[in-house]
């Protein structure tokens, strides 16, 4: 079975275990991927492992019932649609920043590949952000997008969706990296957002083949592309056990900058950002701090004045009930029982409101009761 370079790369891309590290070793051993076909089985096994060599032999012999031909036909149909592209590491338009960090063999792109060559900032954070977190993410994304940065994130619920929307709202471009095939948008609630990203000059990107469903193990690989495409990664809100911290760690491994928004020491969704800052991430409270730190080569990007650093705790109460609890607390520490005696709430409702306010950093629980934070 004769394979073009592109088809061979597609076949190699489907070999389990042939990740960026093995691919780099393969490139170092062979002047060109096509030479892999000419090697003996023993040499193929040395480079790909026994299971990889067997799969390659099966595909070349066309044993598994036109396995590769079927996938190539499906991919060809997808590529025939407007704004659909396949970019390999051997193509000129493969993103240079991603090439520097051993990116995937190939990328499926829906939208404008040119967007991948523009200066990008990744913005990531909690799937369940606070009101202040949403406002901060929106402000940073808007200002940076207006200044000429492409905003890159993962199309997830929460901060990801906020920053994609914010970039589009100001007429900027945004890139969404998926942990599934591009023929199945996840989450489904973001299909309209994905369509808008493509329609307005941005791009959807995935290393995963068409038909691949989102799985937990895919998201660290997705996060590696998010940070690899970007000059730096900004974490807005994140718990200590968060996918956003994985993205930040990957950015550091790729020798890229990591920025973090500080938050209340009493807020669970700020623990990750505060930890990153302790570990050496750049503390930022204004988009201009990011451009100042990145420095050289970005003089053509002019940010408009912003008040992102003025986002404050008065944004946090998101309901009249929350405001009533804060009013009852005033400046005094009050036990739960004393709050109940006001007759304003039932037990379950008061527990819920206090928990929400504590997570937002508006209230602290002590042995003597609840206290409103300044």
mmCIF file of C-alpha atoms in Angstrom:
data_model
loop_
_atom_site.group_PDB
_atom_site.id
_atom_site.type_symbol
_atom_site.label_atom_id
_atom_site.label_comp_id
_atom_site.label_asym_id
_atom_site.label_seq_id
_atom_site.Cartn_x
_atom_site.Cartn_y
_atom_site.Cartn_z
ATOM 1 C CA UNK A 1 0.000 0.000 0.000
ATOM 2 C CA UNK A 2 1.710 3.216 -1.175
ATOM 3 C CA UNK A 3 1.400 6.117 1.236
ATOM 4 C CA UNK A 4 2.028 9.808 0.714
ATOM 5 C CA UNK A 5 3.904 11.682 3.436
ATOM 6 C CA UNK A 6 0.632 13.104 4.753
ATOM 7 C CA UNK A 7 -1.042 9.691 4.818
ATOM 8 C CA UNK A 8 1.972 8.147 6.525
ATOM 9 C CA UNK A 9 1.879 10.834 9.207
ATOM 10 C CA UNK A 10 -1.825 10.147 9.733
ATOM 11 C CA UNK A 11 -1.049 6.447 10.142
ATOM 12 C CA UNK A 12 1.801 7.164 12.559
ATOM 13 C CA UNK A 13 -0.427 9.558 14.475
ATOM 14 C CA UNK A 14 -2.775 6.657 15.280
ATOM 15 C CA UNK A 15 -0.074 4.407 16.719
ATOM 16 C CA UNK A 16 -0.641 4.180 20.501
ATOM 17 C CA UNK A 17 2.316 5.432 22.481
ATOM 18 C CA UNK A 18 3.925 7.369 19.634
ATOM 19 C CA UNK A 19 3.864 10.705 21.419
ATOM 20 C CA UNK A 20 6.042 13.809 21.020
ATOM 21 C CA UNK A 21 9.100 12.280 22.717
ATOM 22 C CA UNK A 22 9.135 9.106 20.595
ATOM 23 C CA UNK A 23 8.390 11.161 17.507
ATOM 24 C CA UNK A 24 11.418 13.354 18.206
ATOM 25 C CA UNK A 25 13.583 10.244 18.572
ATOM 26 C CA UNK A 26 12.145 8.934 15.302
ATOM 27 C CA UNK A 27 13.005 12.173 13.529
ATOM 28 C CA UNK A 28 16.553 12.026 14.892
ATOM 29 C CA UNK A 29 16.973 8.481 13.562
ATOM 30 C CA UNK A 30 15.524 8.986 10.090
ATOM 31 C CA UNK A 31 16.150 11.723 7.517
ATOM 32 C CA UNK A 32 12.476 11.493 6.513
ATOM 33 C CA UNK A 33 9.393 9.626 7.793
ATOM 34 C CA UNK A 34 9.037 7.835 4.434
ATOM 35 C CA UNK A 35 12.204 5.890 5.194
ATOM 36 C CA UNK A 36 10.394 4.191 8.054
ATOM 37 C CA UNK A 37 8.517 2.071 5.512
ATOM 38 C CA UNK A 38 11.782 0.835 4.020
ATOM 39 C CA UNK A 39 13.162 -0.441 7.325
ATOM 40 C CA UNK A 40 13.083 -4.056 8.413
ATOM 41 C CA UNK A 41 10.466 -5.089 10.949
ATOM 42 C CA UNK A 42 13.203 -5.352 13.592
ATOM 43 C CA UNK A 43 14.294 -1.763 13.004
ATOM 44 C CA UNK A 44 10.684 -0.563 12.969
ATOM 45 C CA UNK A 45 10.110 -2.310 16.308
ATOM 46 C CA UNK A 46 13.226 -0.662 17.717
ATOM 47 C CA UNK A 47 11.819 2.768 16.850
ATOM 48 C CA UNK A 48 8.098 2.226 17.440
ATOM 49 C CA UNK A 49 7.994 -0.672 19.884
ATOM 50 C CA UNK A 50 6.599 -4.118 19.037
ATOM 51 C CA UNK A 51 2.934 -3.090 19.139
ATOM 52 C CA UNK A 52 3.582 0.023 17.030
ATOM 53 C CA UNK A 53 5.556 -1.940 14.445
ATOM 54 C CA UNK A 54 2.799 -4.566 14.196
ATOM 55 C CA UNK A 55 0.153 -1.894 13.675
ATOM 56 C CA UNK A 56 2.224 -0.186 11.001
ATOM 57 C CA UNK A 57 2.781 -3.494 9.189
ATOM 58 C CA UNK A 58 -0.934 -4.275 9.338
ATOM 59 C CA UNK A 59 -1.845 -0.876 7.950
ATOM 60 C CA UNK A 60 0.722 -1.085 5.183
ATOM 61 C CA UNK A 61 -0.567 -4.544 4.264
ATOM 62 C CA UNK A 62 -4.126 -3.196 4.465
ATOM 63 C CA UNK A 63 -5.030 -6.104 6.764
ATOM 64 C CA UNK A 64 -7.606 -4.522 9.092
ATOM 65 C CA UNK A 65 -10.316 -4.153 6.453
ATOM 66 C CA UNK A 66 -9.290 -0.864 4.889
ATOM 67 C CA UNK A 67 -8.749 0.667 8.338
ATOM 68 C CA UNK A 68 -6.529 3.465 7.110
ATOM 69 C CA UNK A 69 -8.407 3.950 3.841
ATOM 70 C CA UNK A 70 -11.663 4.399 5.762
ATOM 71 C CA UNK A 71 -10.147 7.053 7.998
ATOM 72 C CA UNK A 72 -8.509 8.833 5.097
ATOM 73 C CA UNK A 73 -11.847 8.948 3.287
ATOM 74 C CA UNK A 74 -13.551 10.395 6.369
ATOM 75 C CA UNK A 75 -10.809 12.977 6.764
ATOM 76 C CA UNK A 76 -10.960 13.874 3.069
ATOM 77 C CA UNK A 77 -14.707 14.488 3.325
ATOM 78 C CA UNK A 78 -14.106 16.729 6.333
ATOM 79 C CA UNK A 79 -11.312 18.632 4.584
ATOM 80 C CA UNK A 80 -13.579 19.264 1.597
ATOM 81 C CA UNK A 81 -15.718 21.509 3.794
ATOM 82 C CA UNK A 82 -14.940 25.251 3.961
ATOM 83 C CA UNK A 83 -12.325 26.412 6.484
ATOM 84 C CA UNK A 84 -11.180 22.876 7.365
ATOM 85 C CA UNK A 85 -7.444 22.173 7.330
ATOM 86 C CA UNK A 86 -4.893 19.535 8.292
ATOM 87 C CA UNK A 87 -1.457 20.883 9.223
ATOM 88 C CA UNK A 88 1.534 18.595 9.744
ATOM 89 C CA UNK A 89 4.928 19.343 11.254
ATOM 90 C CA UNK A 90 6.314 19.348 7.715
ATOM 91 C CA UNK A 91 4.062 22.219 6.608
ATOM 92 C CA UNK A 92 5.210 25.840 6.624
ATOM 93 C CA UNK A 93 2.093 26.989 8.462
ATOM 94 C CA UNK A 94 2.652 24.657 11.430
ATOM 95 C CA UNK A 95 2.868 27.072 14.418
ATOM 96 C CA UNK A 96 6.505 27.839 15.198
ATOM 97 C CA UNK A 97 5.971 28.158 18.946
ATOM 98 C CA UNK A 98 4.377 24.715 18.995
ATOM 99 C CA UNK A 99 7.182 23.279 16.889
ATOM 100 C CA UNK A 100 9.652 24.488 19.534
ATOM 101 C CA UNK A 101 8.039 22.323 22.231
ATOM 102 C CA UNK A 102 7.646 19.018 20.372
ATOM 103 C CA UNK A 103 4.053 19.575 19.340
ATOM 104 C CA UNK A 104 1.880 16.823 17.869
ATOM 105 C CA UNK A 105 2.564 15.339 14.440
ATOM 106 C CA UNK A 106 -0.487 17.008 13.001
ATOM 107 C CA UNK A 107 -3.262 19.433 13.839
ATOM 108 C CA UNK A 108 -6.848 19.487 12.649
ATOM 109 C CA UNK A 109 -7.896 23.116 12.255
ATOM 110 C CA UNK A 110 -11.342 24.578 11.654
ATOM 111 C CA UNK A 111 -11.133 28.269 10.869
ATOM 112 C CA UNK A 112 -8.122 30.384 9.956
ATOM 113 C CA UNK A 113 -4.686 28.741 10.335
ATOM 114 C CA UNK A 114 -3.185 32.236 10.149
ATOM 115 C CA UNK A 115 -4.586 32.918 13.626
ATOM 116 C CA UNK A 116 -2.135 30.349 15.007
ATOM 117 C CA UNK A 117 0.813 32.458 13.841
ATOM 118 C CA UNK A 118 -0.298 35.600 15.687
ATOM 119 C CA UNK A 119 0.881 36.439 19.240
ATOM 120 C CA UNK A 120 -1.239 34.408 21.630
ATOM 121 C CA UNK A 121 -1.958 34.572 25.343
ATOM 122 C CA UNK A 122 -3.575 31.561 26.986
ATOM 123 C CA UNK A 123 -6.167 32.348 29.650
ATOM 124 C CA UNK A 124 -7.440 29.457 31.752
ATOM 125 C CA UNK A 125 -9.228 28.987 35.046
ATOM 126 C CA UNK A 126 -12.029 27.437 37.011
ATOM 127 C CA UNK A 127 -15.047 25.791 35.414
ATOM 128 C CA UNK A 128 -17.088 27.282 38.282
ATOM 129 C CA UNK A 129 -15.654 30.773 38.704
ATOM 130 C CA UNK A 130 -16.856 33.421 41.108
ATOM 131 C CA UNK A 131 -18.521 36.578 39.832
ATOM 132 C CA UNK A 132 -15.252 38.453 40.367
ATOM 133 C CA UNK A 133 -13.334 35.744 38.513
ATOM 134 C CA UNK A 134 -15.642 36.004 35.521
ATOM 135 C CA UNK A 135 -15.357 39.786 35.532
ATOM 136 C CA UNK A 136 -11.560 39.669 35.782
ATOM 137 C CA UNK A 137 -11.244 37.101 32.984
ATOM 138 C CA UNK A 138 -13.585 39.125 30.791
ATOM 139 C CA UNK A 139 -11.639 42.331 31.371
ATOM 140 C CA UNK A 140 -8.195 40.814 30.724
ATOM 141 C CA UNK A 141 -9.362 38.970 27.603
ATOM 142 C CA UNK A 142 -11.101 42.054 26.197
ATOM 143 C CA UNK A 143 -8.155 44.385 26.709
ATOM 144 C CA UNK A 144 -5.554 41.905 25.434
ATOM 145 C CA UNK A 145 -7.684 41.039 22.380
ATOM 146 C CA UNK A 146 -8.196 44.716 21.570
ATOM 147 C CA UNK A 147 -4.423 45.148 21.834
ATOM 148 C CA UNK A 148 -3.779 42.516 19.166
ATOM 149 C CA UNK A 149 -3.318 39.300 21.117
ATOM 150 C CA UNK A 150 -5.162 36.150 20.128
ATOM 151 C CA UNK A 151 -6.848 34.715 23.221
ATOM 152 C CA UNK A 152 -6.287 30.966 23.476
ATOM 153 C CA UNK A 153 -8.181 28.611 25.764
ATOM 154 C CA UNK A 154 -9.914 25.235 25.898
ATOM 155 C CA UNK A 155 -13.626 25.916 25.148
ATOM 156 C CA UNK A 156 -14.579 24.478 28.554
ATOM 157 C CA UNK A 157 -17.323 25.828 30.774
ATOM 158 C CA UNK A 158 -16.414 28.686 33.087
ATOM 159 C CA UNK A 159 -13.356 30.867 32.475
ATOM 160 C CA UNK A 160 -12.593 29.311 29.056
ATOM 161 C CA UNK A 161 -15.980 30.244 27.656
ATOM 162 C CA UNK A 162 -15.842 33.704 29.235
ATOM 163 C CA UNK A 163 -12.531 34.627 27.584
ATOM 164 C CA UNK A 164 -13.519 33.270 24.163
ATOM 165 C CA UNK A 165 -16.723 35.345 24.304
ATOM 166 C CA UNK A 166 -14.910 38.434 25.564
ATOM 167 C CA UNK A 167 -12.376 38.364 22.731
ATOM 168 C CA UNK A 168 -15.103 38.034 20.115
ATOM 169 C CA UNK A 169 -17.199 40.789 21.678
ATOM 170 C CA UNK A 170 -14.439 43.363 21.109
ATOM 171 C CA UNK A 171 -13.750 42.144 17.571
ATOM 172 C CA UNK A 172 -10.652 40.153 18.477
ATOM 173 C CA UNK A 173 -9.595 36.644 17.523
ATOM 174 C CA UNK A 174 -9.612 33.583 19.726
ATOM 175 C CA UNK A 175 -8.331 30.011 19.418
ATOM 176 C CA UNK A 176 -10.025 27.054 21.124
ATOM 177 C CA UNK A 177 -8.078 23.819 21.602
ATOM 178 C CA UNK A 178 -10.250 20.729 22.041
ATOM 179 C CA UNK A 179 -9.711 17.395 23.743
ATOM 180 C CA UNK A 180 -11.809 15.581 21.135
ATOM 181 C CA UNK A 181 -12.179 15.349 17.374
ATOM 182 C CA UNK A 182 -13.366 18.554 15.719
ATOM 183 C CA UNK A 183 -16.488 16.840 14.399
ATOM 184 C CA UNK A 184 -17.851 16.657 17.948
ATOM 185 C CA UNK A 185 -17.804 19.890 19.954
ATOM 186 C CA UNK A 186 -17.518 19.453 23.719
ATOM 187 C CA UNK A 187 -19.277 20.703 25.715
ATOM 188 C CA UNK A 188 -22.318 20.681 23.439
ATOM 189 C CA UNK A 189 -23.548 23.918 25.016
ATOM 190 C CA UNK A 190 -20.589 25.683 23.365
ATOM 191 C CA UNK A 191 -21.395 24.650 19.788
ATOM 192 C CA UNK A 192 -22.711 28.102 18.922
ATOM 193 C CA UNK A 193 -19.612 29.673 20.475
ATOM 194 C CA UNK A 194 -17.384 27.341 18.436
ATOM 195 C CA UNK A 195 -19.189 28.313 15.235
ATOM 196 C CA UNK A 196 -18.756 31.985 16.075
ATOM 197 C CA UNK A 197 -15.021 31.524 16.726
ATOM 198 C CA UNK A 198 -14.603 30.092 13.221
ATOM 199 C CA UNK A 199 -16.884 32.651 11.568
ATOM 200 C CA UNK A 200 -15.020 35.596 13.112
ATOM 201 C CA UNK A 201 -11.493 34.686 12.059
ATOM 202 C CA UNK A 202 -10.344 32.456 14.894
ATOM 203 C CA UNK A 203 -9.724 28.729 14.926
ATOM 204 C CA UNK A 204 -10.659 25.452 16.563
ATOM 205 C CA UNK A 205 -7.673 23.126 16.969
ATOM 206 C CA UNK A 206 -7.285 19.464 17.883
ATOM 207 C CA UNK A 207 -4.617 16.810 17.547
ATOM 208 C CA UNK A 208 -7.295 14.133 17.931
ATOM 209 C CA UNK A 209 -8.742 12.321 14.935
ATOM 210 C CA UNK A 210 -12.305 12.809 13.767
ATOM 211 C CA UNK A 211 -14.725 10.743 15.803
ATOM 212 C CA UNK A 212 -12.568 10.719 18.940
ATOM 213 C CA UNK A 213 -14.674 11.425 22.028
ATOM 214 C CA UNK A 214 -13.486 13.571 24.942
ATOM 215 C CA UNK A 215 -11.840 11.500 27.679
ATOM 216 C CA UNK A 216 -10.084 12.596 30.891
ATOM 217 C CA UNK A 217 -6.680 11.548 29.563
ATOM 218 C CA UNK A 218 -7.064 13.820 26.538
ATOM 219 C CA UNK A 219 -7.148 17.081 28.459
ATOM 220 C CA UNK A 220 -3.510 17.215 29.624
ATOM 221 C CA UNK A 221 -2.556 16.729 25.948
ATOM 222 C CA UNK A 222 -4.954 19.516 24.983
ATOM 223 C CA UNK A 223 -3.504 21.743 27.721
ATOM 224 C CA UNK A 224 -0.001 21.137 26.361
ATOM 225 C CA UNK A 225 -1.085 22.574 23.017
ATOM 226 C CA UNK A 226 -2.794 25.557 24.685
ATOM 227 C CA UNK A 227 0.400 26.532 26.515
ATOM 228 C CA UNK A 228 2.623 25.561 23.581
ATOM 229 C CA UNK A 229 0.845 27.912 21.179
ATOM 230 C CA UNK A 230 1.098 30.837 23.586
ATOM 231 C CA UNK A 231 3.753 33.300 24.667
ATOM 232 C CA UNK A 232 2.409 33.036 28.193
ATOM 233 C CA UNK A 233 -0.410 31.520 30.233
ATOM 234 C CA UNK A 234 -2.638 33.515 32.588
ATOM 235 C CA UNK A 235 -4.473 31.634 35.350
ATOM 236 C CA UNK A 236 -7.459 33.593 36.650
ATOM 237 C CA UNK A 237 -9.008 31.296 39.268
ATOM 238 C CA UNK A 238 -8.021 27.731 40.080
ATOM 239 C CA UNK A 239 -8.285 25.283 42.943
ATOM 240 C CA UNK A 240 -5.167 23.420 44.027
ATOM 241 C CA UNK A 241 -6.306 20.310 42.145
ATOM 242 C CA UNK A 242 -7.138 21.917 38.836
ATOM 243 C CA UNK A 243 -6.532 21.335 35.153
ATOM 244 C CA UNK A 244 -5.471 24.973 34.965
ATOM 245 C CA UNK A 245 -2.468 24.202 37.152
ATOM 246 C CA UNK A 246 -1.557 21.398 34.747
ATOM 247 C CA UNK A 247 -1.561 23.968 31.939
ATOM 248 C CA UNK A 248 0.615 26.289 34.037
ATOM 249 C CA UNK A 249 3.077 23.491 34.815
ATOM 250 C CA UNK A 250 3.286 22.575 31.137
ATOM 251 C CA UNK A 251 3.922 26.219 30.252
ATOM 252 C CA UNK A 252 6.845 26.296 32.683
ATOM 253 C CA UNK A 253 8.237 23.064 31.222
ATOM 254 C CA UNK A 254 8.009 24.695 27.787
ATOM 255 C CA UNK A 255 9.945 27.722 29.074
ATOM 256 C CA UNK A 256 6.913 29.970 28.666
ATOM 257 C CA UNK A 257 5.738 32.655 31.062
ATOM 258 C CA UNK A 258 3.066 31.976 33.685
ATOM 259 C CA UNK A 259 0.924 34.766 35.125
ATOM 260 C CA UNK A 260 -1.602 34.513 37.945
ATOM 261 C CA UNK A 261 -4.323 36.718 39.414
ATOM 262 C CA UNK A 262 -4.035 36.799 43.216
ATOM 263 C CA UNK A 263 -7.144 36.059 45.255
ATOM 264 C CA UNK A 264 -8.460 35.871 48.766
ATOM 265 C CA UNK A 265 -6.629 33.476 51.082
ATOM 266 C CA UNK A 266 -10.078 32.320 52.205
ATOM 267 C CA UNK A 267 -11.280 31.363 48.730
ATOM 268 C CA UNK A 268 -10.843 27.775 47.494
ATOM 269 C CA UNK A 269 -10.832 28.921 43.862
ATOM 270 C CA UNK A 270 -7.893 31.239 44.572
ATOM 271 C CA UNK A 271 -5.667 28.654 46.259
ATOM 272 C CA UNK A 272 -4.160 27.526 42.956
ATOM 273 C CA UNK A 273 -3.304 31.058 41.799
ATOM 274 C CA UNK A 274 -1.834 32.011 45.166
ATOM 275 C CA UNK A 275 0.264 28.828 45.130
ATOM 276 C CA UNK A 276 1.527 29.602 41.616
ATOM 277 C CA UNK A 277 2.614 33.060 42.747
ATOM 278 C CA UNK A 278 4.489 31.566 45.713
ATOM 279 C CA UNK A 279 6.196 29.196 43.268
ATOM 280 C CA UNK A 280 7.366 32.044 41.042
ATOM 281 C CA UNK A 281 4.510 32.888 38.667
ATOM 282 C CA UNK A 282 4.187 36.569 37.812
ATOM 283 C CA UNK A 283 1.526 38.325 39.882
ATOM 284 C CA UNK A 284 -0.594 40.518 37.623
ATOM 285 C CA UNK A 285 -3.541 42.781 38.327
ATOM 286 C CA UNK A 286 -3.690 44.572 34.984
ATOM 287 C CA UNK A 287 -3.269 43.392 31.359
ATOM 288 C CA UNK A 288 -0.441 45.889 30.876
ATOM 289 C CA UNK A 289 1.645 43.887 33.352
ATOM 290 C CA UNK A 290 1.629 40.947 30.930
ATOM 291 C CA UNK A 291 2.846 42.992 27.960
ATOM 292 C CA UNK A 292 5.476 44.738 30.095
ATOM 293 C CA UNK A 293 6.825 41.388 31.274
ATOM 294 C CA UNK A 294 6.848 39.757 27.834
ATOM 295 C CA UNK A 295 8.664 42.824 26.546
ATOM 296 C CA UNK A 296 10.693 42.557 23.355
ATOM 297 C CA UNK A 297 8.941 42.183 20.051
ATOM 298 C CA UNK A 298 5.540 43.307 21.274
ATOM 299 C CA UNK A 299 5.948 47.050 20.917
ATOM 300 C CA UNK A 300 3.375 47.102 18.120
ATOM 301 C CA UNK A 301 0.681 45.907 20.522
ATOM 302 C CA UNK A 302 -0.953 48.876 22.217
ATOM 303 C CA UNK A 303 -3.293 48.152 25.108
ATOM 304 C CA UNK A 304 -6.077 50.557 25.930
ATOM 305 C CA UNK A 305 -6.297 51.794 29.533
ATOM 306 C CA UNK A 306 -8.246 49.374 31.705
ATOM 307 C CA UNK A 307 -9.597 49.089 35.199
ATOM 308 C CA UNK A 308 -9.158 45.330 35.551
ATOM 309 C CA UNK A 309 -7.271 45.885 38.788
ATOM 310 C CA UNK A 310 -10.374 47.562 40.208
ATOM 311 C CA UNK A 311 -12.393 44.345 40.172
ATOM 312 C CA UNK A 312 -13.152 43.942 43.852
ATOM 313 C CA UNK A 313 -15.112 42.026 46.392
ATOM 314 C CA UNK A 314 -18.183 44.180 45.946
ATOM 315 C CA UNK A 315 -18.831 42.177 42.757
ATOM 316 C CA UNK A 316 -19.089 38.920 44.647
ATOM 317 C CA UNK A 317 -22.619 38.924 46.098
ATOM 318 C CA UNK A 318 -24.673 37.607 43.222
ATOM 319 C CA UNK A 319 -28.108 37.501 44.813
ATOM 320 C CA UNK A 320 -30.327 39.501 47.131
ATOM 321 C CA UNK A 321 -30.163 36.655 49.664
ATOM 322 C CA UNK A 322 -26.350 36.843 49.750
ATOM 323 C CA UNK A 323 -26.539 40.598 50.266
ATOM 324 C CA UNK A 324 -28.978 40.096 53.167
ATOM 325 C CA UNK A 325 -26.572 37.687 54.877
ATOM 326 C CA UNK A 326 -23.719 40.185 54.525
ATOM 327 C CA UNK A 327 -25.965 42.947 55.879
ATOM 328 C CA UNK A 328 -26.878 40.823 58.912
ATOM 329 C CA UNK A 329 -23.223 40.135 59.642
ATOM 330 C CA UNK A 330 -22.302 43.802 59.432
ATOM 331 C CA UNK A 331 -19.008 44.258 61.264
ATOM 332 C CA UNK A 332 -19.779 41.753 64.012
ATOM 333 C CA UNK A 333 -18.923 38.063 64.235
ATOM 334 C CA UNK A 334 -22.137 36.043 64.533
ATOM 335 C CA UNK A 335 -22.704 32.362 65.343
ATOM 336 C CA UNK A 336 -24.867 30.331 62.983
ATOM 337 C CA UNK A 337 -27.574 30.132 65.654
ATOM 338 C CA UNK A 338 -27.718 33.917 65.953
ATOM 339 C CA UNK A 339 -28.187 34.250 62.212
ATOM 340 C CA UNK A 340 -30.980 31.675 62.365
ATOM 341 C CA UNK A 341 -32.718 33.619 65.137
ATOM 342 C CA UNK A 342 -33.246 36.533 62.758
ATOM 343 C CA UNK A 343 -35.883 34.400 61.025
ATOM 344 C CA UNK A 344 -34.633 35.423 57.582
ATOM 345 C CA UNK A 345 -33.679 31.932 56.335
ATOM 346 C CA UNK A 346 -34.268 28.253 56.964
ATOM 347 C CA UNK A 347 -31.335 26.019 57.983
ATOM 348 C CA UNK A 348 -30.563 24.591 54.533
ATOM 349 C CA UNK A 349 -30.794 27.986 52.828
ATOM 350 C CA UNK A 350 -28.494 29.661 55.351
ATOM 351 C CA UNK A 351 -25.917 26.866 55.097
ATOM 352 C CA UNK A 352 -25.914 27.194 51.297
ATOM 353 C CA UNK A 353 -25.555 30.978 51.321
ATOM 354 C CA UNK A 354 -22.762 30.950 53.895
ATOM 355 C CA UNK A 355 -20.877 28.268 51.961
ATOM 356 C CA UNK A 356 -21.157 30.280 48.737
ATOM 357 C CA UNK A 357 -19.980 33.469 50.434
ATOM 358 C CA UNK A 358 -17.086 31.626 52.071
ATOM 359 C CA UNK A 359 -15.959 30.175 48.726
ATOM 360 C CA UNK A 360 -16.129 33.660 47.211
ATOM 361 C CA UNK A 361 -13.951 35.066 49.976
ATOM 362 C CA UNK A 362 -16.647 37.377 51.363
ATOM 363 C CA UNK A 363 -17.117 35.523 54.666
ATOM 364 C CA UNK A 364 -14.845 33.520 56.967
ATOM 365 C CA UNK A 365 -15.952 30.779 59.345
ATOM 366 C CA UNK A 366 -14.324 30.778 62.797
ATOM 367 C CA UNK A 367 -14.861 28.830 66.007
ATOM 368 C CA UNK A 368 -16.962 31.721 67.300
ATOM 369 C CA UNK A 369 -19.113 32.175 64.218
ATOM 370 C CA UNK A 370 -19.088 33.853 60.818
ATOM 371 C CA UNK A 371 -17.338 37.102 60.048
ATOM 372 C CA UNK A 372 -17.643 39.379 57.042
ATOM 373 C CA UNK A 373 -14.352 40.120 55.318
ATOM 374 C CA UNK A 374 -13.455 43.634 54.163
#
